[in-house]
Short mmCIF file of N, CA and C in Angstrom, two decimals:
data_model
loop_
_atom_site.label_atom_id
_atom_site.label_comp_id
_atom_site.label_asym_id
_atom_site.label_seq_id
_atom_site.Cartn_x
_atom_site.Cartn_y
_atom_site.Cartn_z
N UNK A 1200 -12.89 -106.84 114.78
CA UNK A 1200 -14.15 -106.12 114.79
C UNK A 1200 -14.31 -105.23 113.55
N UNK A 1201 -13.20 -104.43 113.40
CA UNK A 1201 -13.28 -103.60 112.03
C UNK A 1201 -13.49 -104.48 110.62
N UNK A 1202 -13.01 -105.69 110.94
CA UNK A 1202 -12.75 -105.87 109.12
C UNK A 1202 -14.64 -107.06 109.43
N UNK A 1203 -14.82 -107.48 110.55
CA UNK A 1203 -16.48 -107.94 110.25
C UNK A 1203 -17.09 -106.53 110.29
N UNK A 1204 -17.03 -105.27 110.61
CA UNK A 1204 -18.41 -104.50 110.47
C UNK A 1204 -17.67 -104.17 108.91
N UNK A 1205 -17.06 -103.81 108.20
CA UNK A 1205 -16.71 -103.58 106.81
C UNK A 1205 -17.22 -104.29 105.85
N UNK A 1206 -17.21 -105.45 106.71
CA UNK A 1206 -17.68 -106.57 105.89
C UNK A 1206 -19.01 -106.51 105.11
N UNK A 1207 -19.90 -106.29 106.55
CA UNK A 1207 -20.99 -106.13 106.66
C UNK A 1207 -21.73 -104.41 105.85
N UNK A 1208 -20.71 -103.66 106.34
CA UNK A 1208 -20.86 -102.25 105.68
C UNK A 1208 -20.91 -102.18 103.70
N UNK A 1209 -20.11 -103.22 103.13
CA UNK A 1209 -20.01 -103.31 102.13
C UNK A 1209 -21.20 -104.55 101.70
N UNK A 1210 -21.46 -105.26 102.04
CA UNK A 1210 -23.11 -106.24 101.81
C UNK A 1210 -24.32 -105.12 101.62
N UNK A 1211 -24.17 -104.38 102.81
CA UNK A 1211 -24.85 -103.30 102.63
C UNK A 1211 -24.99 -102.31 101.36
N UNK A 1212 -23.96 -101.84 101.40
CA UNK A 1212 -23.15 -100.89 99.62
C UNK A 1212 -23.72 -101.80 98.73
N UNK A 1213 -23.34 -103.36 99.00
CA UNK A 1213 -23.87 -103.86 97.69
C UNK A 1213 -25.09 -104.09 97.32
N UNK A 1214 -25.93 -104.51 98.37
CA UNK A 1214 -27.06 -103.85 98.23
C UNK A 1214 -27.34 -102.66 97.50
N UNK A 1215 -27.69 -101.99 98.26
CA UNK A 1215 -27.71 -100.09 98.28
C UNK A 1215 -27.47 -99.73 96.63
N UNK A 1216 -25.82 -100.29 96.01
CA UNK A 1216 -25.46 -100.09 95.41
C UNK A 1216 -26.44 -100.54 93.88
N UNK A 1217 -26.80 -101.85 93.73
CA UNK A 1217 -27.75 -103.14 92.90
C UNK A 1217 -28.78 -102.01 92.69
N UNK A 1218 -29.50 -101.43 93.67
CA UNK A 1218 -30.85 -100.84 93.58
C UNK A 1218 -30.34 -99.32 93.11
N UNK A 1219 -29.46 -98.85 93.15
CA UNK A 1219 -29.16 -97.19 92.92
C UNK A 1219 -28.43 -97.56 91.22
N UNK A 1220 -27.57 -98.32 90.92
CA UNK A 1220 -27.42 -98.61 89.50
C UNK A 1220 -28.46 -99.47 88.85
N UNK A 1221 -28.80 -99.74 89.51
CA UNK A 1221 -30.28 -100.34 88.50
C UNK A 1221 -31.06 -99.33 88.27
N UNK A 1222 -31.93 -98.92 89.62
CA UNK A 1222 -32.63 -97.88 89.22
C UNK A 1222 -32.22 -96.97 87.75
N UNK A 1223 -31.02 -96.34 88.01
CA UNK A 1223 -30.24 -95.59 87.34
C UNK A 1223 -30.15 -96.41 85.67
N UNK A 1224 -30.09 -97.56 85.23
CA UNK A 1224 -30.10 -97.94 84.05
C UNK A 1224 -31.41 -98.00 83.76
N UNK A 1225 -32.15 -98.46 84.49
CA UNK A 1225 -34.01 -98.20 84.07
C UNK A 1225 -34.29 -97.00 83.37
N UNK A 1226 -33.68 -96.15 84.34
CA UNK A 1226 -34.45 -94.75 84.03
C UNK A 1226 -33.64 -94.61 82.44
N UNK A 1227 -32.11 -94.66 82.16
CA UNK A 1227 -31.46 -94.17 80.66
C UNK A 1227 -32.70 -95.13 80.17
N UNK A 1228 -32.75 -96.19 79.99
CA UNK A 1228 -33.57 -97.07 79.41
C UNK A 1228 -35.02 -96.20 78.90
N UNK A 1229 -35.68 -95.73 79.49
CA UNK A 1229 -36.91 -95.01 79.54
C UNK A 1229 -36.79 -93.82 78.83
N UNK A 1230 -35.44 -93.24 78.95
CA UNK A 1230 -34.87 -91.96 77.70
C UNK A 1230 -34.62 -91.01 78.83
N UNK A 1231 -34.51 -90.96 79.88
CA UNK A 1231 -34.55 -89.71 80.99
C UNK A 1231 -32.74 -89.79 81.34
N UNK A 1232 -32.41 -88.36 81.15
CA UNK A 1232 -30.95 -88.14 80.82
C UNK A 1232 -30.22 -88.74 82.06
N UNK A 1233 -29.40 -88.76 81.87
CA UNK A 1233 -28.21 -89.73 82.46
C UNK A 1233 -28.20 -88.95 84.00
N UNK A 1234 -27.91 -88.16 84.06
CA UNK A 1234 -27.41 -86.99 84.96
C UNK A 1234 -29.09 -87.43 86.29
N UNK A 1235 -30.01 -86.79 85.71
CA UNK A 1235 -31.40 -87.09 86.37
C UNK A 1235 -31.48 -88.95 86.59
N UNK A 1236 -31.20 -89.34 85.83
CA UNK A 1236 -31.37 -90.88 85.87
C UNK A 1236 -30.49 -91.60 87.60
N UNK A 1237 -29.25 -90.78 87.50
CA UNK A 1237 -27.76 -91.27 88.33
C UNK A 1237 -28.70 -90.35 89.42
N UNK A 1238 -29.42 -88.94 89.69
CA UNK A 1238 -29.69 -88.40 90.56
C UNK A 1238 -30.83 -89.53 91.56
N UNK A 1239 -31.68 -89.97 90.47
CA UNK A 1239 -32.88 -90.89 91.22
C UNK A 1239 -32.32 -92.24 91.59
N UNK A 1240 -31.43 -93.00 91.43
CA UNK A 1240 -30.76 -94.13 92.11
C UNK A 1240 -30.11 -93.45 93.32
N UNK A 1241 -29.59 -92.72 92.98
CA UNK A 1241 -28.93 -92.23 93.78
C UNK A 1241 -29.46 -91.90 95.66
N UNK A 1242 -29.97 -91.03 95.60
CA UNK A 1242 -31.13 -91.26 96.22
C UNK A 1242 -32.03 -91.92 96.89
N UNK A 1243 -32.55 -93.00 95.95
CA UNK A 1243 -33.21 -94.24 96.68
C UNK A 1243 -32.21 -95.13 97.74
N UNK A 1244 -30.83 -95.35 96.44
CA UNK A 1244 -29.65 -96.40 97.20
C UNK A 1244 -29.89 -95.81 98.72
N UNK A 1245 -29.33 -94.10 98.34
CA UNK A 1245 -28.82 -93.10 99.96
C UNK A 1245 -30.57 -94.05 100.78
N UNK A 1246 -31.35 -94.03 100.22
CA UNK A 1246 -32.26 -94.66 101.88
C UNK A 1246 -32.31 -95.71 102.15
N UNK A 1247 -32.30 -96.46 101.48
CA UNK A 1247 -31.65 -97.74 101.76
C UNK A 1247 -30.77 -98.35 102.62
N UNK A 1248 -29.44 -97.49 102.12
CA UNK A 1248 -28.15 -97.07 102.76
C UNK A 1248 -28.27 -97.06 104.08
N UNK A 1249 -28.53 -95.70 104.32
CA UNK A 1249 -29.19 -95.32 105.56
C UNK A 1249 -29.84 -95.98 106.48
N UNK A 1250 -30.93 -96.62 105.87
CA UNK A 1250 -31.59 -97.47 107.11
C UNK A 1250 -30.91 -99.08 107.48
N UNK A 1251 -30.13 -99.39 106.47
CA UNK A 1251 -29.66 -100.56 106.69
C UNK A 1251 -28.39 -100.74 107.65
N UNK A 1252 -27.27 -99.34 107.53
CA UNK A 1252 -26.19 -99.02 108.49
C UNK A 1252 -26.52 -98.60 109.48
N UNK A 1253 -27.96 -98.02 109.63
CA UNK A 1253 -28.27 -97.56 111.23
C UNK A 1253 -28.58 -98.54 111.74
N UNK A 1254 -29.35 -99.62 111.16
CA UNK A 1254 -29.97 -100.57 111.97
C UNK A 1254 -28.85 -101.65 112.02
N UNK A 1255 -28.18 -102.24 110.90
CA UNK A 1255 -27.78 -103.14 111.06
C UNK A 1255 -26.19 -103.21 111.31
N UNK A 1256 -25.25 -102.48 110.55
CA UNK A 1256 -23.85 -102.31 110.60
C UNK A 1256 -23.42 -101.61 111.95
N UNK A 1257 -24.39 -100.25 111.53
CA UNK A 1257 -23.49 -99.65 113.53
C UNK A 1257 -24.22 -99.97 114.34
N UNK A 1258 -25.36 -100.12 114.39
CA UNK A 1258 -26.56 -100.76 115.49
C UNK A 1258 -26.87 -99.47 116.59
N UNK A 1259 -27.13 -98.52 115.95
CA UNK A 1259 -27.27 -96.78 116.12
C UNK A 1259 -28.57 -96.26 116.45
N UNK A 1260 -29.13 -96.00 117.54
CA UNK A 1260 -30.33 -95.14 117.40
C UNK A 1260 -30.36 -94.47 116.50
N UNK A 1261 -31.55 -93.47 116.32
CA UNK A 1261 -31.27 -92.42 114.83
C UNK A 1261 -31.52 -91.10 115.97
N UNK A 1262 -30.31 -89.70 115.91
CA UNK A 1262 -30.75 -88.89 116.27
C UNK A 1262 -30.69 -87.99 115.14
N UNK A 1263 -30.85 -86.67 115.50
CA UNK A 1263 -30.98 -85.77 114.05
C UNK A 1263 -29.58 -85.23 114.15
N UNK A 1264 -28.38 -85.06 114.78
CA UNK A 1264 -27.13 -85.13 114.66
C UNK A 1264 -26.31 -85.92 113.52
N UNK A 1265 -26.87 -87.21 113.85
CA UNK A 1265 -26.60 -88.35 113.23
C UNK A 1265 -26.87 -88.41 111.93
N UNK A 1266 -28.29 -87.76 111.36
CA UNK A 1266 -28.71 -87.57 110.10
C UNK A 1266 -28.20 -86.49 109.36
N UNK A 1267 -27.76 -85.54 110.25
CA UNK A 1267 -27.30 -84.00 109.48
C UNK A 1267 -25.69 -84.43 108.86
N UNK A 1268 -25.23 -85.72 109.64
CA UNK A 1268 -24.09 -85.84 109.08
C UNK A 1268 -23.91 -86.98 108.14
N UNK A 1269 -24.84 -87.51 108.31
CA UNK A 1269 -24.80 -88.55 107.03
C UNK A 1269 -25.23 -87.90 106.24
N UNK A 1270 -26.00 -86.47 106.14
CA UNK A 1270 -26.72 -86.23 104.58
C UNK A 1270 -25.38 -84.92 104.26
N UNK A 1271 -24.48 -85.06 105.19
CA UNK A 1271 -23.00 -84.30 104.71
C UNK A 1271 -22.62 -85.05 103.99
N UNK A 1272 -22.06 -86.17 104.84
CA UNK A 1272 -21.38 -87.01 104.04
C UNK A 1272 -21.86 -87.09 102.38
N UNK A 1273 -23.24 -87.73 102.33
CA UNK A 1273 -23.96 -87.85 101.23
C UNK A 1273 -23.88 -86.71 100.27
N UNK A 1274 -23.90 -85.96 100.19
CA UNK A 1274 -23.69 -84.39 99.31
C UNK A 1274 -22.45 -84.94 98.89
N UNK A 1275 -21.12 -84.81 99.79
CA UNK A 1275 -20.01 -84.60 98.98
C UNK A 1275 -19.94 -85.95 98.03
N UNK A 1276 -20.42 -86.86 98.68
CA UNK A 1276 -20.03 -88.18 97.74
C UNK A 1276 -21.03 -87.94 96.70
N UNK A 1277 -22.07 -87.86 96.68
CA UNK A 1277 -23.41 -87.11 95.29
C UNK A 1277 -22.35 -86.22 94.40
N UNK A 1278 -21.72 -85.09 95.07
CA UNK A 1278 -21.33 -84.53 93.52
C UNK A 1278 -19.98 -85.07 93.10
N UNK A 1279 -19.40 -85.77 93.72
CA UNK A 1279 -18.02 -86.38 93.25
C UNK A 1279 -18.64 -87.90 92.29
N UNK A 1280 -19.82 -88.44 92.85
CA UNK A 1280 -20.48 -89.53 92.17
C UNK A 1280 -21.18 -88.22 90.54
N UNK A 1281 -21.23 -87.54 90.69
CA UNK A 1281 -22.03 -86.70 89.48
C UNK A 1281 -20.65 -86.45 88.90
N UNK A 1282 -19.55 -85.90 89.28
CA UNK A 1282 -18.42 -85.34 88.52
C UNK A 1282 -17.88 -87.06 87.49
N UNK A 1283 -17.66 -87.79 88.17
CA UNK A 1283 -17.42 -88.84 88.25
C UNK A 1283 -17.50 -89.42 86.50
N UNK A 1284 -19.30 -89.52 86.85
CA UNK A 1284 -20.33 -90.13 85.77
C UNK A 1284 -20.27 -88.85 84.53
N UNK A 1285 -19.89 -87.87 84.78
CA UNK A 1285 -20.13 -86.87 83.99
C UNK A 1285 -18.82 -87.02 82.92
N UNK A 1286 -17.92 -87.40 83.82
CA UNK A 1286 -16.27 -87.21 82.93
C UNK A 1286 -16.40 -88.69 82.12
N UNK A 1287 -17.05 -89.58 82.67
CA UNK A 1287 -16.68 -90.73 81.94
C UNK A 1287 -17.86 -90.28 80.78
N UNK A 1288 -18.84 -89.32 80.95
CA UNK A 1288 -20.24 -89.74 79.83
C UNK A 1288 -18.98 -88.66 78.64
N UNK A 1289 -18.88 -87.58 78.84
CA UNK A 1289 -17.55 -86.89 78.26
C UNK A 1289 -16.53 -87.51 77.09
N UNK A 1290 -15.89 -88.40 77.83
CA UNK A 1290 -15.02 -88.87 77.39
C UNK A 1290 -15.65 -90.51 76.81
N UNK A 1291 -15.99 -91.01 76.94
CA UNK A 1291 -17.02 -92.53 76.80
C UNK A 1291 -17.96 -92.50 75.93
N UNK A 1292 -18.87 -91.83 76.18
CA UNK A 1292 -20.22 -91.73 76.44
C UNK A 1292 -20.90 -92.82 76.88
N UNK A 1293 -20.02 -93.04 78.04
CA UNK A 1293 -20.75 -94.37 78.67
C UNK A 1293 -20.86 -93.76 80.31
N UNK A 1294 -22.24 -93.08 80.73
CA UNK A 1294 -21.92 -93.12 82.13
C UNK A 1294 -22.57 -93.94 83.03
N UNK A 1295 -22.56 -95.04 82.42
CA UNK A 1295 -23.24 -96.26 83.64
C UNK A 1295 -21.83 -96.55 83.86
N UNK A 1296 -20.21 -96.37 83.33
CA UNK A 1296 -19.37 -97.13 83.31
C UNK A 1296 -18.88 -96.43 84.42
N UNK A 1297 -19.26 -94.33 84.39
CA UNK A 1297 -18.71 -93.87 86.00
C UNK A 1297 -19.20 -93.92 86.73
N UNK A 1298 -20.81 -94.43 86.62
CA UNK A 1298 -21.07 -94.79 87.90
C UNK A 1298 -20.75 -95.62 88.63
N UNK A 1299 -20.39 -96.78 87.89
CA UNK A 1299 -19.44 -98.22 88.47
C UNK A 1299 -17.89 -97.85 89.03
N UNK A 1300 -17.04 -96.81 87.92
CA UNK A 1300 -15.92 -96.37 88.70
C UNK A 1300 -16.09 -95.55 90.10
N UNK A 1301 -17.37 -94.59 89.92
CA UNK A 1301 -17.39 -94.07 91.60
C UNK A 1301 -17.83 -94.80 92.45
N UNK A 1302 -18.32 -95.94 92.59
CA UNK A 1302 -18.71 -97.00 93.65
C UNK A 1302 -17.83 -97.10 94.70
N UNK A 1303 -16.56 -97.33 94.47
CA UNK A 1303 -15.43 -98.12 95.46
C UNK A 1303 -14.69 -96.58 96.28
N UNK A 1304 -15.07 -95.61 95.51
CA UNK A 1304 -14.43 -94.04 95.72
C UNK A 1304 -15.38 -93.53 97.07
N UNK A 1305 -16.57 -93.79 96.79
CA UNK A 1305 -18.00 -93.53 97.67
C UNK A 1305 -17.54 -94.30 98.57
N UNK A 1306 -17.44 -95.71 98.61
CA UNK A 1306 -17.41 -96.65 99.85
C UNK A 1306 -16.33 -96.84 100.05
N UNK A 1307 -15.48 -96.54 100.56
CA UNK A 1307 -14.37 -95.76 101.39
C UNK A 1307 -14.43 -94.98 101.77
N UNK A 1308 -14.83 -93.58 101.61
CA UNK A 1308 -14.66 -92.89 102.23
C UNK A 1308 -15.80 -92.86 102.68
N UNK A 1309 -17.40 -93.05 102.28
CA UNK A 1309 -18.59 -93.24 103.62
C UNK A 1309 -18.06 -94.32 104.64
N UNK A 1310 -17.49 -95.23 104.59
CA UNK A 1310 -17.24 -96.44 105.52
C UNK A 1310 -16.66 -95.29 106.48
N UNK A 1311 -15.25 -94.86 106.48
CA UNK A 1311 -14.38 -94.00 107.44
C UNK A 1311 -15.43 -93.11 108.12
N UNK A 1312 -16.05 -92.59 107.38
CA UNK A 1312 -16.73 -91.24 107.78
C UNK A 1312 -17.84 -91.82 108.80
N UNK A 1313 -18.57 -92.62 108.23
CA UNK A 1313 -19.22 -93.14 109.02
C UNK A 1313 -19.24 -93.46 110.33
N UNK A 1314 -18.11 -94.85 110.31
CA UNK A 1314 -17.54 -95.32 111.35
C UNK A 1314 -17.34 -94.06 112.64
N UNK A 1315 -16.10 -93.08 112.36
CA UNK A 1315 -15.69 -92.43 112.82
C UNK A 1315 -16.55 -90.95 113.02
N UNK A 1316 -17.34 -90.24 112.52
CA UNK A 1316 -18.16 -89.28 112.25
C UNK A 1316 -18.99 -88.98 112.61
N UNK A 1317 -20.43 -90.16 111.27
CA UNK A 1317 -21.34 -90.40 111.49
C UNK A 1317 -22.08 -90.60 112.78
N UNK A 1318 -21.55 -92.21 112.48
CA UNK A 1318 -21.90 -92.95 114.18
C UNK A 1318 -21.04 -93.15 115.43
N UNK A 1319 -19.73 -92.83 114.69
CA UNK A 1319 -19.17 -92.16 116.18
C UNK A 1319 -19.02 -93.66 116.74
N UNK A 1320 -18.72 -94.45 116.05
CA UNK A 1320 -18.49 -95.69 117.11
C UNK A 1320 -16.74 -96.18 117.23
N UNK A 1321 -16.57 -96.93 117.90
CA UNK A 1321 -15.14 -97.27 118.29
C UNK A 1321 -14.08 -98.39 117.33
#
């Protein structure tokens, strides 16, 4: 059961993920700084995210419990995804490259949190 909803949890990410780094290269593309650029993917992915693991991965009503802790979760992974992109633009000056390194950092630990937390399922 765990390794099909993971499965499924990460189709999701990859999703989520396609539209929040894209977004995010559009916007450098357009000249809008990196930092603001990674904030607006960011963002969109998180609703995406969101509606696709409630409905489809945990198969979850939505209460507002449920939301106060996914938009926990979401914060800490936002500024560790910002620290992330920031050290690689630093050292690189490539931060589409930390946004790709914080991907797999994010989805692990939202998967756990989720699972166990979030939605509270078994």
């Amino acid at each position: 059961m765990i390794a099909s909803q993971f499965s499924i949890y990460i189709l999701v990410g990859i999703v989520s993920a396609l539209i929040d780094v894209g977004l995010m290269q559009l916007l450098i593309s357009f000249g809008l700084h990196h930092l603001i650029a990674a904030s607006c993917g960011f963002f969109v992915g998180l609703i995406v995210n969101f509606l696709l693991h409630s409905r489809i991965t945990f198969k979850e009503d939505y209460s507002h419990s449920m939301l106060a802790r996914y938009i926990t979760v979401v914060l800490a992974n936002y500024v560790l995804v910002l620290i992330v992109i920031q050290i690689f633009n630093s050292w690189l000056s490539m931060p589409i490259v930390g946004k790709l390194f914080s991907l797999p950092l994010v989805a692990l630990n939202g998967f756990f949190l989720s699972k166990y937390w979030i939605y509270k399922t078994n």
